[in-house]
Tab-separated table of C-alpha atoms in Angstrom:
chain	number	residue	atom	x	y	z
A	1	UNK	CA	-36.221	62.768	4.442
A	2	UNK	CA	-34.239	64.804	6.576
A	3	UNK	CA	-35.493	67.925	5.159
A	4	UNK	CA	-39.121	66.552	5.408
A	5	UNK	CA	-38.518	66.384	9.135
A	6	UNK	CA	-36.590	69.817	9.309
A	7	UNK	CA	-39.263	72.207	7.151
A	8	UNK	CA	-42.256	70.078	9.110
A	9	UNK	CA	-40.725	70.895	12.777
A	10	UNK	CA	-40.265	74.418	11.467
A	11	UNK	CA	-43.717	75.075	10.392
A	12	UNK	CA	-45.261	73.307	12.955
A	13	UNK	CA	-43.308	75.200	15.654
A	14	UNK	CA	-44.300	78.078	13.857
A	15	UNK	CA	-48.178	77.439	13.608
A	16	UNK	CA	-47.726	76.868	17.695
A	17	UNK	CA	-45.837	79.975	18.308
A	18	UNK	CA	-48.306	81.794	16.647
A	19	UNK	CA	-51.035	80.465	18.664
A	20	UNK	CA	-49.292	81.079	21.933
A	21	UNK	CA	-48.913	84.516	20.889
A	22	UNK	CA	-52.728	85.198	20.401
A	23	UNK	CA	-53.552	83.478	23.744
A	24	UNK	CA	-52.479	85.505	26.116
A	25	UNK	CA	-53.874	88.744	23.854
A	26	UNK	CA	-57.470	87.042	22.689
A	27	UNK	CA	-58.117	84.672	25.745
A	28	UNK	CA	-61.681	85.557	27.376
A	29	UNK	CA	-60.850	83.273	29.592
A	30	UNK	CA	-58.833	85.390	32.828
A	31	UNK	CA	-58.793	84.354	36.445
A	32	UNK	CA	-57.481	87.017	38.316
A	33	UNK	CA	-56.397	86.333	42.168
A	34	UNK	CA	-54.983	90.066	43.228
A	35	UNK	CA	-52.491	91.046	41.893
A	36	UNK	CA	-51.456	88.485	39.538
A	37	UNK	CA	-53.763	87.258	36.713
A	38	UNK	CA	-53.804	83.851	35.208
A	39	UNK	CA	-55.263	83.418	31.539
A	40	UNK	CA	-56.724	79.964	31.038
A	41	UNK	CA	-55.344	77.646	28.413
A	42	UNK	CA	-52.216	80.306	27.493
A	43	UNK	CA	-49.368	77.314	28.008
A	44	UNK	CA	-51.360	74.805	25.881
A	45	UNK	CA	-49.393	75.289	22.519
A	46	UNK	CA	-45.742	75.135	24.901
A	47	UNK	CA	-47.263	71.383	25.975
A	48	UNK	CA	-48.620	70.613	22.440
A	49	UNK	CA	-45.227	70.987	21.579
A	50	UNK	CA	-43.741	69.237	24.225
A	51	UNK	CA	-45.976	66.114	23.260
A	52	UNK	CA	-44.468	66.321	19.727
A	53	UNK	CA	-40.717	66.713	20.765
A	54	UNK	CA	-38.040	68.235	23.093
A	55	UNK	CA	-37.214	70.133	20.179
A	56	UNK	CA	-40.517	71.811	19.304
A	57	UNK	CA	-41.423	72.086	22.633
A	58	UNK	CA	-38.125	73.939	23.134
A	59	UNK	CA	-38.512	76.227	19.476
A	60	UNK	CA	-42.044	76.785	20.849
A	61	UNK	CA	-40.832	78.283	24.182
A	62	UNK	CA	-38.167	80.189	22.668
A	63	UNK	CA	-40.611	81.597	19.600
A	64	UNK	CA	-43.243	82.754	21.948
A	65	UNK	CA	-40.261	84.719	24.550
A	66	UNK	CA	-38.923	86.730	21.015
A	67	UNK	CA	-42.862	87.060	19.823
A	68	UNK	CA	-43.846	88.593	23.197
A	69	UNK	CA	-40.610	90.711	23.172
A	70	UNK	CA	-40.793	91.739	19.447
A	71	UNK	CA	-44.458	92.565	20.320
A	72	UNK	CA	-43.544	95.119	23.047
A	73	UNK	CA	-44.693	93.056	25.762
A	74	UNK	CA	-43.486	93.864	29.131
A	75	UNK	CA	-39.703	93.001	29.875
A	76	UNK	CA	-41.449	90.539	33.010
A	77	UNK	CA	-43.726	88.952	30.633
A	78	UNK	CA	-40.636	88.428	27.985
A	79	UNK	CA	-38.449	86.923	31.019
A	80	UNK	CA	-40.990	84.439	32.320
A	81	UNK	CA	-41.790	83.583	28.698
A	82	UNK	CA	-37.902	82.403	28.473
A	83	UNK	CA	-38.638	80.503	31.489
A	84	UNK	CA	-40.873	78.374	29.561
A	85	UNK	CA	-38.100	76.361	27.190
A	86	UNK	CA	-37.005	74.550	30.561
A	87	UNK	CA	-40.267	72.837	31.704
A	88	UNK	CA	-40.612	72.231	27.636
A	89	UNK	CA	-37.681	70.733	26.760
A	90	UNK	CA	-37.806	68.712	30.285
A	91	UNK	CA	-40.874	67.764	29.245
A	92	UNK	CA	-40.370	67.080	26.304
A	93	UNK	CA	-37.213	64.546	26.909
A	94	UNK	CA	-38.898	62.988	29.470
A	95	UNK	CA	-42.055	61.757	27.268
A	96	UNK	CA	-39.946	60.591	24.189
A	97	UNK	CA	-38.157	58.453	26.811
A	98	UNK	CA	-41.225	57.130	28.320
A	99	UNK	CA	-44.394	58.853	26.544
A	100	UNK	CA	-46.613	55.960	28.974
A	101	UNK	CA	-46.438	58.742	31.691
A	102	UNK	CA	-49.169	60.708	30.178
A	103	UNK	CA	-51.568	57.384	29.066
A	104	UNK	CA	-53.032	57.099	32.753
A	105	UNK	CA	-54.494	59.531	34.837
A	106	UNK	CA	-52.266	58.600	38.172
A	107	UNK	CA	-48.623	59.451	35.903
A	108	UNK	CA	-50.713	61.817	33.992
A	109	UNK	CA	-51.315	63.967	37.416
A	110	UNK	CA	-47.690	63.493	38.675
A	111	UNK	CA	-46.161	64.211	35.159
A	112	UNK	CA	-48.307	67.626	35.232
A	113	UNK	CA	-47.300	68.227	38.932
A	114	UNK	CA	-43.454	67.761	38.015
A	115	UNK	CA	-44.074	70.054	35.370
A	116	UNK	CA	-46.002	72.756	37.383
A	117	UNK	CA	-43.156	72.306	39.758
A	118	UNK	CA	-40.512	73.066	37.298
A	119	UNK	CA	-42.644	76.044	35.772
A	120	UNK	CA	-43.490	77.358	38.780
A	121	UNK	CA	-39.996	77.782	40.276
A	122	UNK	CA	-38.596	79.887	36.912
A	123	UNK	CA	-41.106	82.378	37.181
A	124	UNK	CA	-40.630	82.949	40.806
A	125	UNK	CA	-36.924	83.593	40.270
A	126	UNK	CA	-37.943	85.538	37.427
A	127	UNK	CA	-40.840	87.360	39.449
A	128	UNK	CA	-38.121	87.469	42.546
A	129	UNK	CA	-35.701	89.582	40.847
A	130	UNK	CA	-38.312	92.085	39.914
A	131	UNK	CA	-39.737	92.067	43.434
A	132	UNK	CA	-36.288	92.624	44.739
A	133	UNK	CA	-35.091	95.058	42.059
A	134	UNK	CA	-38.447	97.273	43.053
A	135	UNK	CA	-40.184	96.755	39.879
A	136	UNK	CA	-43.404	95.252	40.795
A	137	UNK	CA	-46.513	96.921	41.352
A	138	UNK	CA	-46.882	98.248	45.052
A	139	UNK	CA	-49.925	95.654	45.307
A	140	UNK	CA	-46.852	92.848	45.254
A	141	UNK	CA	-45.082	94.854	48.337
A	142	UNK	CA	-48.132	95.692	49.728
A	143	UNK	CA	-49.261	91.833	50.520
A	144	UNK	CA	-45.363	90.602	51.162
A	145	UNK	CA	-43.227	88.120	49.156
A	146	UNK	CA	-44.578	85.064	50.809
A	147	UNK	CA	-48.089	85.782	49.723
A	148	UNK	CA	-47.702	87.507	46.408
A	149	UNK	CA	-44.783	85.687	45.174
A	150	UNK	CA	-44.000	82.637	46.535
A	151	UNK	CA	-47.923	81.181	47.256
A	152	UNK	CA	-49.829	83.515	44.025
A	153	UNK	CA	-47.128	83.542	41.414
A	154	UNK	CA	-45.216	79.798	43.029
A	155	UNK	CA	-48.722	78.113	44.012
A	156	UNK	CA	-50.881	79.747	41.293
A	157	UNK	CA	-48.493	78.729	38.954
A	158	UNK	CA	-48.414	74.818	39.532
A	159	UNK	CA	-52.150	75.191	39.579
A	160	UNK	CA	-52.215	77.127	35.936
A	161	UNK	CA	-49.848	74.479	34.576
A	162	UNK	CA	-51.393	71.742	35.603
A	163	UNK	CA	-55.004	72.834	34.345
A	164	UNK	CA	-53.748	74.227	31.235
A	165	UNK	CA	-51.412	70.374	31.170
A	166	UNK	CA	-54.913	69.030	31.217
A	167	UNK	CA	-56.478	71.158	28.923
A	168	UNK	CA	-53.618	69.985	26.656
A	169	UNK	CA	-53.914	66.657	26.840
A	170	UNK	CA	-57.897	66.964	26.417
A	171	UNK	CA	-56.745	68.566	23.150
A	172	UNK	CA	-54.000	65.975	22.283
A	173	UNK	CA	-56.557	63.307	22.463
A	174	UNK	CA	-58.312	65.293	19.603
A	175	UNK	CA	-55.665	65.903	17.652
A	176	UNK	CA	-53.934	62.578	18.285
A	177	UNK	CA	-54.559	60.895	15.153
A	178	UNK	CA	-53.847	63.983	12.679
A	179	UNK	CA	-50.150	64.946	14.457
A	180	UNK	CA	-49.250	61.222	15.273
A	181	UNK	CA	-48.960	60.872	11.124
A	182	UNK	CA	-47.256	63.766	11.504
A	183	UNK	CA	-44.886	63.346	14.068
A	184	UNK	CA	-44.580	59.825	12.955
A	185	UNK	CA	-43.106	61.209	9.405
A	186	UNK	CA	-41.676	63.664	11.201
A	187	UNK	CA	-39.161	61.273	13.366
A	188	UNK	CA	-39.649	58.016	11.651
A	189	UNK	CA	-39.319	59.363	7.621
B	1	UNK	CA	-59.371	91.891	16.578
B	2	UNK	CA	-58.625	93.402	13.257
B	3	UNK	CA	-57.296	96.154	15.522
B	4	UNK	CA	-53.780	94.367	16.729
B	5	UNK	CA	-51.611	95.051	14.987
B	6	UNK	CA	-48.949	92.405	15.815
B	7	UNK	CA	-46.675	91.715	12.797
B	8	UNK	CA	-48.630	93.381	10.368
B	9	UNK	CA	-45.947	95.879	8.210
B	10	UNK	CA	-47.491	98.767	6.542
B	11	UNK	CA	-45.045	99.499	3.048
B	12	UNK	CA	-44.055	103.180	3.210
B	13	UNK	CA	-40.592	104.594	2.268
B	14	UNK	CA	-40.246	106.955	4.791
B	15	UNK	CA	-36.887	107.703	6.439
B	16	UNK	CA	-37.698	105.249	9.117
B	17	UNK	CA	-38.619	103.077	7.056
B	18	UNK	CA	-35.536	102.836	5.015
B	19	UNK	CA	-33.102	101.887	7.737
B	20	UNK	CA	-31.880	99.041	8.129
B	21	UNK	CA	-33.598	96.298	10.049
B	22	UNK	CA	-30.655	95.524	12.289
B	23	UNK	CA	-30.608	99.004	13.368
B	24	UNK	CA	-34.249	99.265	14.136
B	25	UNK	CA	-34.053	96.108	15.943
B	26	UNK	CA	-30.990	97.078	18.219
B	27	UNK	CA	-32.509	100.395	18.979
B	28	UNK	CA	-36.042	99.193	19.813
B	29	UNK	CA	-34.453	96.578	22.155
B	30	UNK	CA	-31.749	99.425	23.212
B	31	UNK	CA	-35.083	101.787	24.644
B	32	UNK	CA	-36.682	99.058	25.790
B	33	UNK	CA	-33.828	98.885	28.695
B	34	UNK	CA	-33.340	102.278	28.705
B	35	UNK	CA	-36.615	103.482	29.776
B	36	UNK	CA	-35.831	101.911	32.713
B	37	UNK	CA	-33.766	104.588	33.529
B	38	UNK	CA	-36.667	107.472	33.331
B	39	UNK	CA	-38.112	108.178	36.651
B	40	UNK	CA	-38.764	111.220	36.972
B	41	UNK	CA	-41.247	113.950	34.778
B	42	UNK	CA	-38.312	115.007	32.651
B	43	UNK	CA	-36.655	111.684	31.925
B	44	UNK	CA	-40.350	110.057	30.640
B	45	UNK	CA	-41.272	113.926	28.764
B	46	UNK	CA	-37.863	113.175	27.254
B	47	UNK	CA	-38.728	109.995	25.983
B	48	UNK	CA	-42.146	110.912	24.880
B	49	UNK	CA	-41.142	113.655	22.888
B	50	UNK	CA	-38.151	111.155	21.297
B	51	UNK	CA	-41.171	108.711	20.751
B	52	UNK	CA	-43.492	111.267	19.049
B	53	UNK	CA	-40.718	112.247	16.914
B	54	UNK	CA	-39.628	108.586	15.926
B	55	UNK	CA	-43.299	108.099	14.991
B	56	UNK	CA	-43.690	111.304	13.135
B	57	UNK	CA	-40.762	110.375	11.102
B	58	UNK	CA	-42.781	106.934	9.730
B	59	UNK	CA	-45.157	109.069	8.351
B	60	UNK	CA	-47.482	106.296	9.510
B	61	UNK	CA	-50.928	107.231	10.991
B	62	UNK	CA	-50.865	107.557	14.369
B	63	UNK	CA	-53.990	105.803	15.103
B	64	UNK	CA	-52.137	103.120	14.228
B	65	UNK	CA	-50.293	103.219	17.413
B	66	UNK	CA	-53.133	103.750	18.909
B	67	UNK	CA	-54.567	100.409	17.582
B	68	UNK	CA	-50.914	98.855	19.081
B	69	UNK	CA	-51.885	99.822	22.217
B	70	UNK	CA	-55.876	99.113	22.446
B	71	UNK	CA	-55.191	95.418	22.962
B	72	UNK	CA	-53.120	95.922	26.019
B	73	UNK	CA	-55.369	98.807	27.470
B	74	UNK	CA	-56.942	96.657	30.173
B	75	UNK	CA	-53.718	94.734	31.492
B	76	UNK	CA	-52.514	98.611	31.320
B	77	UNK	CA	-54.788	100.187	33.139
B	78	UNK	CA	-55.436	96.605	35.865
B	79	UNK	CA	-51.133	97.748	36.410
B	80	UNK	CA	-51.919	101.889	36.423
B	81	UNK	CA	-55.015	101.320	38.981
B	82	UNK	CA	-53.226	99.086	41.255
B	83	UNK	CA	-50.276	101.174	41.080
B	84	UNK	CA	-52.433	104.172	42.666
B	85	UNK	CA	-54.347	102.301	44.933
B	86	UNK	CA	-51.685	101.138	46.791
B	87	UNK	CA	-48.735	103.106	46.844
B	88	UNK	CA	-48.438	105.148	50.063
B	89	UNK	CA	-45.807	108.231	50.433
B	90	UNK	CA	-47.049	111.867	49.300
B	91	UNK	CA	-50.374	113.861	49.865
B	92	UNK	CA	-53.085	111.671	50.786
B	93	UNK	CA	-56.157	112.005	49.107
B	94	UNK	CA	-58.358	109.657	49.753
B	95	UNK	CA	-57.750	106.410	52.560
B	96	UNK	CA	-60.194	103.473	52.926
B	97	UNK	CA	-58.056	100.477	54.572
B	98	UNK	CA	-55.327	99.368	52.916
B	99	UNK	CA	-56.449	101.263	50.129
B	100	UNK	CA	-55.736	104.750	49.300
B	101	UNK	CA	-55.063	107.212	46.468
B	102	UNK	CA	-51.760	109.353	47.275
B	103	UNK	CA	-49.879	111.881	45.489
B	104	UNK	CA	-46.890	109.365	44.739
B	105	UNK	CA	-49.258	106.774	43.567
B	106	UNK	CA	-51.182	109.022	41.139
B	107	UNK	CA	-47.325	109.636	39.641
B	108	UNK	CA	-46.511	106.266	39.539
B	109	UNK	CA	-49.541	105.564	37.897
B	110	UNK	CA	-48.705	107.921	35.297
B	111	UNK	CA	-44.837	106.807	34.934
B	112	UNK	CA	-46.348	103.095	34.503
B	113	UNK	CA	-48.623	103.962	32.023
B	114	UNK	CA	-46.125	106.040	29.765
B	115	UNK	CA	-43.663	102.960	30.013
B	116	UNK	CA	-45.920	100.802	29.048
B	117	UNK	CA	-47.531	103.008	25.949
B	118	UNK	CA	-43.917	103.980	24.722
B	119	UNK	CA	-42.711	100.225	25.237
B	120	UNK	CA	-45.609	99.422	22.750
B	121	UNK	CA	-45.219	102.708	20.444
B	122	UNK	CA	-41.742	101.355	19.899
B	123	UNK	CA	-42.195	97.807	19.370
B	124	UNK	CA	-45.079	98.896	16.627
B	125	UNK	CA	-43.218	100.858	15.365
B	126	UNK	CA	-40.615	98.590	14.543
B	127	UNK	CA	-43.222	95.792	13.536
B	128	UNK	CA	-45.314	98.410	10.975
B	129	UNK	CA	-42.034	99.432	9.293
B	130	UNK	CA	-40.302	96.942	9.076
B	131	UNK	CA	-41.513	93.627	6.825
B	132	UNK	CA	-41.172	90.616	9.212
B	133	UNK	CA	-38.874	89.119	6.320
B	134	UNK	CA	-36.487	91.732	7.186
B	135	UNK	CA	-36.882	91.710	10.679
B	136	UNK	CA	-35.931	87.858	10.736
B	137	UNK	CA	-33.102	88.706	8.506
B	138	UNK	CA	-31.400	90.875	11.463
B	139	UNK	CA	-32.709	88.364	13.608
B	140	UNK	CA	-30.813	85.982	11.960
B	141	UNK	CA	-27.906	88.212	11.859
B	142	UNK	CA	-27.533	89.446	14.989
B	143	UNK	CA	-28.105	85.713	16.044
B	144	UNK	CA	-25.116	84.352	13.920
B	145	UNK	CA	-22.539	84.386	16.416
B	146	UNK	CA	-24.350	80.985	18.015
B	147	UNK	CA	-24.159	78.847	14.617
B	148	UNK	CA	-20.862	78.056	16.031
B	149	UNK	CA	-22.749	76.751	18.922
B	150	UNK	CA	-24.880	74.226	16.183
B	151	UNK	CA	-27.744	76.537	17.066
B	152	UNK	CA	-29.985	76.001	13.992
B	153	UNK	CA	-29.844	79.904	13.322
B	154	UNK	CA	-31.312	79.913	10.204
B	155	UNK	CA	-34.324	77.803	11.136
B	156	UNK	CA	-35.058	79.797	14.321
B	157	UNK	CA	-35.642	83.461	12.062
B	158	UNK	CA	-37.414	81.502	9.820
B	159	UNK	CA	-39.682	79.811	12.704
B	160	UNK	CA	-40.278	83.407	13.666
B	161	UNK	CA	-41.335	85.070	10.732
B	162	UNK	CA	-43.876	81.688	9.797
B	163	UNK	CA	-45.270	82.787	13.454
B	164	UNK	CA	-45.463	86.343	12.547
B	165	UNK	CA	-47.329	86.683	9.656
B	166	UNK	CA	-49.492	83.626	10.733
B	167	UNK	CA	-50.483	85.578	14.243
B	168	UNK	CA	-53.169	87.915	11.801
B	169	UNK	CA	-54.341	84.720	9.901
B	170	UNK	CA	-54.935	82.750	12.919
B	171	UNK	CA	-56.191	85.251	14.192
B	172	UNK	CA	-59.058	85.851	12.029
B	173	UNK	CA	-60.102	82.416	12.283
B	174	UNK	CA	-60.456	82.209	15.846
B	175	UNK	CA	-62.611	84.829	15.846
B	176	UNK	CA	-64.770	82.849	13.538
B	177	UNK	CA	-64.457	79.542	15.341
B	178	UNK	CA	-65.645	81.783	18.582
B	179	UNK	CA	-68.872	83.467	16.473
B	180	UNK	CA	-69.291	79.722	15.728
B	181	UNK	CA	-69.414	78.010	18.691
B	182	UNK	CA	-71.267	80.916	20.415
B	183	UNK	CA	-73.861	81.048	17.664
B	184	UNK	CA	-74.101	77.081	19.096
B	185	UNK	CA	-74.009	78.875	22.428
B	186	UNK	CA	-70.990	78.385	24.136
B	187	UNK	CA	-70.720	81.150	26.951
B	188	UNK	CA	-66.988	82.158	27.160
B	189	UNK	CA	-65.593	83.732	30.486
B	190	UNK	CA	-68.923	82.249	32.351
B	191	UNK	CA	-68.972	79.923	35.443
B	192	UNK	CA	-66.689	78.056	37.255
B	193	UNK	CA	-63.050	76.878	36.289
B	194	UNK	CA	-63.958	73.628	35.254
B	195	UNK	CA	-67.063	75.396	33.457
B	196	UNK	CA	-64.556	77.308	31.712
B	197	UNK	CA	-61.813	74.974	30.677
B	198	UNK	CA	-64.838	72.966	28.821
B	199	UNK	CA	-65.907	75.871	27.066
B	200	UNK	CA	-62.473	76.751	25.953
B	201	UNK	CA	-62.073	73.388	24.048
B	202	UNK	CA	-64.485	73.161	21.417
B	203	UNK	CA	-62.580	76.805	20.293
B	204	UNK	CA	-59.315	74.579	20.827
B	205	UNK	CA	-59.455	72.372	19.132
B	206	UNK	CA	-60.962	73.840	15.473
B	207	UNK	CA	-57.699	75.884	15.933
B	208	UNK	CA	-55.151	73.640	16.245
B	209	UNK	CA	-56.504	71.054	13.319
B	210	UNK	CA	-56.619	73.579	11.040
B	211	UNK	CA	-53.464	75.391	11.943
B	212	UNK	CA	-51.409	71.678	11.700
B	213	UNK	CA	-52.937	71.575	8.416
B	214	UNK	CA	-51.923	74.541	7.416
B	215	UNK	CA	-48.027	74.067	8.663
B	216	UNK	CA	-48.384	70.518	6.805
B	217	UNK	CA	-49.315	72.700	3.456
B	218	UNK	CA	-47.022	75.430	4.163
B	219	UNK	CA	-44.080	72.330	4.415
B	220	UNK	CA	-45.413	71.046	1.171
B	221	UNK	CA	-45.297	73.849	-0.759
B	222	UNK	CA	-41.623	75.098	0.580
B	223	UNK	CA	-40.263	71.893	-0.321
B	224	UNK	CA	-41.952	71.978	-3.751
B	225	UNK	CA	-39.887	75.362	-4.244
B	226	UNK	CA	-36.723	73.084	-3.427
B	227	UNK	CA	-36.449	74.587	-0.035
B	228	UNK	CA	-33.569	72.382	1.992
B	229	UNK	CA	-32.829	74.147	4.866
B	230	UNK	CA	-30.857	77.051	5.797
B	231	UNK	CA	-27.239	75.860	5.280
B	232	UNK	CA	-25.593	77.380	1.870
B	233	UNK	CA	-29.014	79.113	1.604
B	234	UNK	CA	-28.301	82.632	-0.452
B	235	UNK	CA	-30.430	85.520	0.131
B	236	UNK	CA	-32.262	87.596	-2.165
B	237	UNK	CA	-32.123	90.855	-0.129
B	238	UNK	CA	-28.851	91.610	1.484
B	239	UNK	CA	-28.654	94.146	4.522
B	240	UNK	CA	-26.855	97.078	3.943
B	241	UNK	CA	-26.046	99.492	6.986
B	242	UNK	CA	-25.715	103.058	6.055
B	243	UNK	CA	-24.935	106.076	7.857
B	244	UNK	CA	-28.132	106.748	8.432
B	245	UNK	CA	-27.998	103.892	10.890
B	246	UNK	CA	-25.184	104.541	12.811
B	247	UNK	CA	-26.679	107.909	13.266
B	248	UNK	CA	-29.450	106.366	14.816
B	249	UNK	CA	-27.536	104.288	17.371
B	250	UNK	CA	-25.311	107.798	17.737
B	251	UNK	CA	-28.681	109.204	18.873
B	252	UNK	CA	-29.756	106.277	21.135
B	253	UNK	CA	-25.973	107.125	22.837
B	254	UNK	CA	-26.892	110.933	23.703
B	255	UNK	CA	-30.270	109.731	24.516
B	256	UNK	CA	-29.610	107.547	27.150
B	257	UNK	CA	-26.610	109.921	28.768
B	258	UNK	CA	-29.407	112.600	28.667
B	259	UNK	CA	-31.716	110.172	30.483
B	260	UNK	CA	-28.452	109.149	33.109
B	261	UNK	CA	-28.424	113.028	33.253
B	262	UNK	CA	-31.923	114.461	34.067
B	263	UNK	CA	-32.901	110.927	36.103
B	264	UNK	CA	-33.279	111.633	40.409
């Protein structure tokens, strides 16, 4: 039964990886505030994840940082990819402890906000050390830090997660029924 | 979408082909720092040339490179434009506001653009030579140092190359859930946000059923082959490095103190 659970959280990590690799590449779906970007729904397999375990929210993360990297994304995009596995694994922990927070909208909204928070503040270090090592565009110098890193990437990025958290949860509804027999075989089996 | 190319290995047995994953691996992720250190015309005509070389040796088409590259073209070009319409220092050429197109900026652009393109040449390269198998195989190697951590090694490189050669597959389909629902006419990229996140779930949710389905199958039939997990796992293929390969790494040694050489 162990191995049940093992070769099931491998292939559906995989499956979820896979998607969050085509998001960011396929998405039609781009908001772009000057001079960052933001493509719609491109977290939602990292919270799928989450709302299955720590752990595949975690392999998730990780699988998406070497998919972007073995891809020949950029080294930023690779770095804030890694930054990922904290707010899923957080995530993650938090919801098998008390998965009620996400069953109303009041602790759904302040679950999603913790998360954006914790999201948001590893890709500003990450964006941070590229601003200060002089490897951003001159559009990110050109506006200051405050603006273009701290409010568009620190800001835009608690939006993003929480839309794309809700987006995620719209889709968890859906797919409730099919993963709960298979996260319930997963962890119960 | 046929066009990206992500994890999609073309057989061949040229002499790039033949080396040994862990090799490949170390040396894409070895230029991927080192192009850091090009800054100047000679350090990036330096790499270029060591790029067109590396690809010449695959004997691979080069338009598939090209195809590498075509599905990154617009986040390239959103980087190359910005980079030149805002970078001051140089000639001026043209100045509207904040905006302006310099002599400096026209170079960065370039610079930008040939990291990015040789960034991508050499992480498709890697990808079209090398069967994702393999590539999870030095994965796994070069990971094995952090099994004495409990890291589930073994599961990780497997993880990765279930992702990889699902990424065409899955790919495939959502372009046929998208023809679907915008035969039923869903409008993608139109309207406002909230406009948008409702038109992105009808394509969401197709996806993800049948992709769980598919992981459920794939779990199925890998157990019905007596797959238990990695531990006392043997291989079929076993990595051999050759000369070859430390000749490559030799070169990656004199490449970078050329680089460290010609750089401002």
């Amino acid at each position: 039964m162990k191995v049940r659970r093992s070769t099931q959280q491998v292939t559906l990590s995989a499956v979820l990886i896979a998607i969050g690799l085509l998001i960011p590449v396929l998405s039609p779906l781009k908001i772009i505030l000057e001079p960052a970007s933001f493509t719609l729904a491109s977290h939602v397999p990292i919270f799928i994840g989450m709302f299955i375990s720590p752990t595949v929210g975690l392999a998730v993360a990780l699988g998406t940082t070497a998919g972007f990297f073995i891809g020949g994304f950029p080294l930023i995009i690779v770095l804030r990819a890694f930054t990922h596995a904290a707010f899923a694994f957080l995530g993650g922990w938090m919801l098998e402890k008390k998965p009620q927070w996400i069953e109303n909208k009041k602790t759904s909204f302040l679950f999603a906000l913790l998360i954006g928070v914790v999201h948001a503040i590893g890709e500003v270090a990450v964006v941070s050390l590229f601003y200060f090592g002089g490897e951003m565009t001159s559009a990110y110098y050109a506006k200051g830090f405050l603006t273009t890193v701290f409010i568009l990437v620190g800001v835009g990025t608690i939006i993003h997660s929480m839309v794309d958290f809700f987006i995620s949860q719209v889709l968890w509804e859906s797919l409730k029924k099919n993963v709960k027999e298979k996260r319930d075989r997963i962890l119960f089996d | 979408m046929d066009k990206l190319i992500f994890g999609r290995y073309i057989p061949g047995t040229s002499w790039i082909h033949r080396l040994d994953p862990r090799a490949k691996l170390l040396a894409t992720m070895f230029f991927i720092i080192i192009i850091f250190l090009a800054n100047n015309w000679q350090t990036y005509l330096l790499l270029l040339l060591f790029t067109l070389l590396a690809v010449k040796l695959t004997d691979i088409k080069f338009s598939f490179f090209i195809n590498g590259v075509k599905p990154m073209i617009w986040l390239i070009l959103f980087t190359v434009v910005l980079q030149v319409l805002f970078t001051s220092g140089g000639e001026t050429y043209f100045q509207w506001g904040p905006i302006m197109v310099t002599s400096q900026g026209l170079l960065n652009g370039v610079f930008i653009f040939c990291r990015f393109v040789l960034i991508i040449f050499m992480s498709t390269l890697l990808t079209l030579t090398t069967m994702p198998l393999s590539l999870t195989d030095a994965i796994e190697y070069l990971l094995r140092p952090l099994t004495k951590l409990k890291v589930p090694v073994y599961e990780i490189a497997l993880m990765l190359s279930i992702a990889l050669r699902f990424v065409p597959t899955l790919m495939d389909e959502t372009e046929k859930i998208m023809n679907a629902q915008r035969a039923r006419g869903v409008d993608f990229g139109e309207g406002n946000i909230f406009q948008q996140m409702k038109a992105i779930v009808p394509l969401l949710i197709p996806l993800f059923v049948s992709s769980f389905n598919r992981a459920e199958e794939l779990a199925t039939a890998m157990e019905a082959r007596g797959y238990q997990g990695g531990e006392g796992r043997t291989k079929y293929r076993q990595l051999h490095w050759q000369t070859s390969d430390t000749i490559v790494m030799l070169t990656f040694a004199v490449l970078t103190g050329a680089l460290i050489f010609l750089r401002n």
